[in-house]
Amino acid sequence: GDTGGAIFDDNERALPCDDRDLHTALAIVECLIAHTAHTYSHLNREGENPFADHVQGITVRESRLYNALPDEFTTAEFTAKAIQLGITKRTAERTLGKFWHAKHIVDQESQGRYRKTGSSNGLSA
């Protein structure tokens, strides 16, 4: 019948939702978004993503930092960009080591100078 602008039909009832219910639903959605992003990062074909074998274990924040860097950069530039993105200096130092030693997505050109190893489009955030 005519709902007269009501959200529900006459045969439907609204379910109460308190703050706990809402926060639980939002936590579930955040988890699903994280899982979706993780899944999509693994669906990239290697030809499209030169880091397909290395991206596992790289966080969204690390990916954003990587994408914000020029193709060649210094340790100071890396740290400054990290701090700009809300990453502490110590975490930035560990992240640079991770990018270089563990993930091999940057190479050290000389003392304090680094270069991205892949194409300029890099990782996807």
Coordinates of C-alpha atoms in Angstrom, one line a residue:
G1 CA 0.0 0.0 0.0
D2 CA 0.8 3.6 0.1
T3 CA 3.6 4.2 2.6
G4 CA 3.0 7.9 2.8
G5 CA 6.7 8.6 2.6
A6 CA 7.7 6.0 5.2
I7 CA 10.8 4.1 4.8
F8 CA 9.2 0.7 5.5
D9 CA 6.1 -0.9 3.9
D10 CA 3.2 -1.7 6.2
N11 CA 4.3 -5.3 6.6
E12 CA 7.9 -4.4 7.5
R13 CA 9.3 -3.4 10.9
A14 CA 12.5 -1.4 11.7
L15 CA 15.1 -3.1 13.7
P16 CA 16.7 -1.1 16.5
C17 CA 20.4 -0.3 16.0
D18 CA 22.4 1.0 19.0
D19 CA 25.9 2.4 18.9
R20 CA 27.5 -1.0 19.6
D21 CA 25.6 -2.5 16.6
L22 CA 26.7 0.3 14.4
H23 CA 30.4 0.1 15.5
T24 CA 30.4 -3.7 15.0
A25 CA 29.0 -3.3 11.5
L26 CA 31.6 -0.7 10.7
A27 CA 34.4 -2.9 12.0
I28 CA 33.1 -5.7 9.8
V29 CA 33.0 -3.4 6.8
E30 CA 36.6 -2.2 7.5
C31 CA 37.8 -5.8 7.7
L32 CA 36.1 -6.6 4.4
I33 CA 37.6 -3.6 2.7
A34 CA 41.1 -4.6 3.9
H35 CA 40.6 -8.2 2.7
T36 CA 39.3 -6.9 -0.7
A37 CA 42.4 -4.7 -1.1
H38 CA 44.7 -7.6 -0.1
T39 CA 42.9 -9.9 -2.6
Y40 CA 43.1 -7.3 -5.5
S41 CA 46.8 -6.8 -4.8
H42 CA 47.3 -10.5 -5.5
L43 CA 45.2 -10.6 -8.6
N44 CA 47.5 -8.2 -10.5
R45 CA 49.2 -10.1 -13.3
E46 CA 53.0 -10.0 -13.1
G47 CA 53.3 -8.2 -16.4
E48 CA 51.2 -5.3 -15.1
N49 CA 52.9 -5.2 -11.7
P50 CA 56.6 -5.6 -11.5
F51 CA 56.3 -6.1 -7.8
A52 CA 53.8 -9.0 -7.9
D53 CA 56.3 -11.3 -6.1
H54 CA 57.2 -8.6 -3.5
V55 CA 54.1 -6.7 -2.5
Q56 CA 52.9 -9.2 0.0
G57 CA 53.6 -7.8 3.4
I58 CA 53.6 -4.2 2.3
T59 CA 51.0 -2.1 4.1
V60 CA 48.8 0.5 2.5
R61 CA 50.7 3.2 4.3
E62 CA 54.1 1.8 3.0
S63 CA 52.6 1.7 -0.5
R64 CA 51.5 5.3 -0.3
L65 CA 55.0 6.3 0.8
Y66 CA 56.5 4.3 -2.0
N67 CA 54.2 5.9 -4.6
A68 CA 54.9 9.4 -3.2
L69 CA 58.7 9.0 -3.8
P70 CA 60.5 10.1 -7.0
D71 CA 62.3 7.3 -9.0
E72 CA 65.5 8.3 -7.3
F73 CA 65.8 9.7 -3.8
T74 CA 68.0 10.2 -0.8
T75 CA 67.6 8.9 2.7
A76 CA 66.7 12.4 3.8
E77 CA 64.1 12.7 1.1
F78 CA 62.6 9.3 2.1
T79 CA 62.5 10.3 5.8
A80 CA 61.0 13.7 5.0
K81 CA 58.2 12.2 2.8
A82 CA 57.5 9.5 5.5
I83 CA 57.1 12.2 8.2
Q84 CA 54.9 14.2 5.9
L85 CA 52.7 11.1 5.6
G86 CA 52.6 10.7 9.4
I87 CA 55.3 8.0 9.7
T88 CA 57.9 8.4 12.5
K89 CA 61.6 8.8 11.6
R90 CA 62.4 5.4 13.2
T91 CA 59.6 3.6 11.4
A92 CA 60.8 5.3 8.1
E93 CA 64.3 4.0 8.7
R94 CA 62.9 0.4 9.2
T95 CA 60.7 0.8 6.1
L96 CA 63.6 1.9 3.9
G97 CA 65.5 -1.2 5.0
K98 CA 62.4 -3.4 4.3
F99 CA 62.0 -1.9 0.8
W100 CA 65.7 -2.5 0.1
H101 CA 66.6 -5.7 1.8
A102 CA 63.4 -7.7 2.2
K103 CA 61.2 -6.6 -0.7
H104 CA 63.8 -5.5 -3.2
I105 CA 61.7 -2.7 -4.5
V106 CA 64.5 -0.1 -4.1
D107 CA 68.2 -0.4 -4.8
Q108 CA 71.0 1.5 -3.1
E109 CA 72.9 3.5 -5.8
S110 CA 75.5 4.8 -3.4
Q111 CA 75.7 5.8 0.3
G112 CA 72.4 7.5 1.1
R113 CA 71.0 7.4 -2.5
Y114 CA 68.3 5.0 -3.7
R115 CA 66.4 4.1 -6.8
K116 CA 63.1 2.4 -7.3
T117 CA 63.7 -1.0 -9.1
G118 CA 60.4 -1.1 -11.1
S119 CA 58.5 1.0 -13.5
S120 CA 57.5 4.6 -12.5
N121 CA 53.9 3.6 -11.8
G122 CA 55.1 1.5 -8.8
L123 CA 52.7 -0.1 -6.3
S124 CA 49.0 0.6 -6.1
A125 CA 47.8 2.1 -2.8

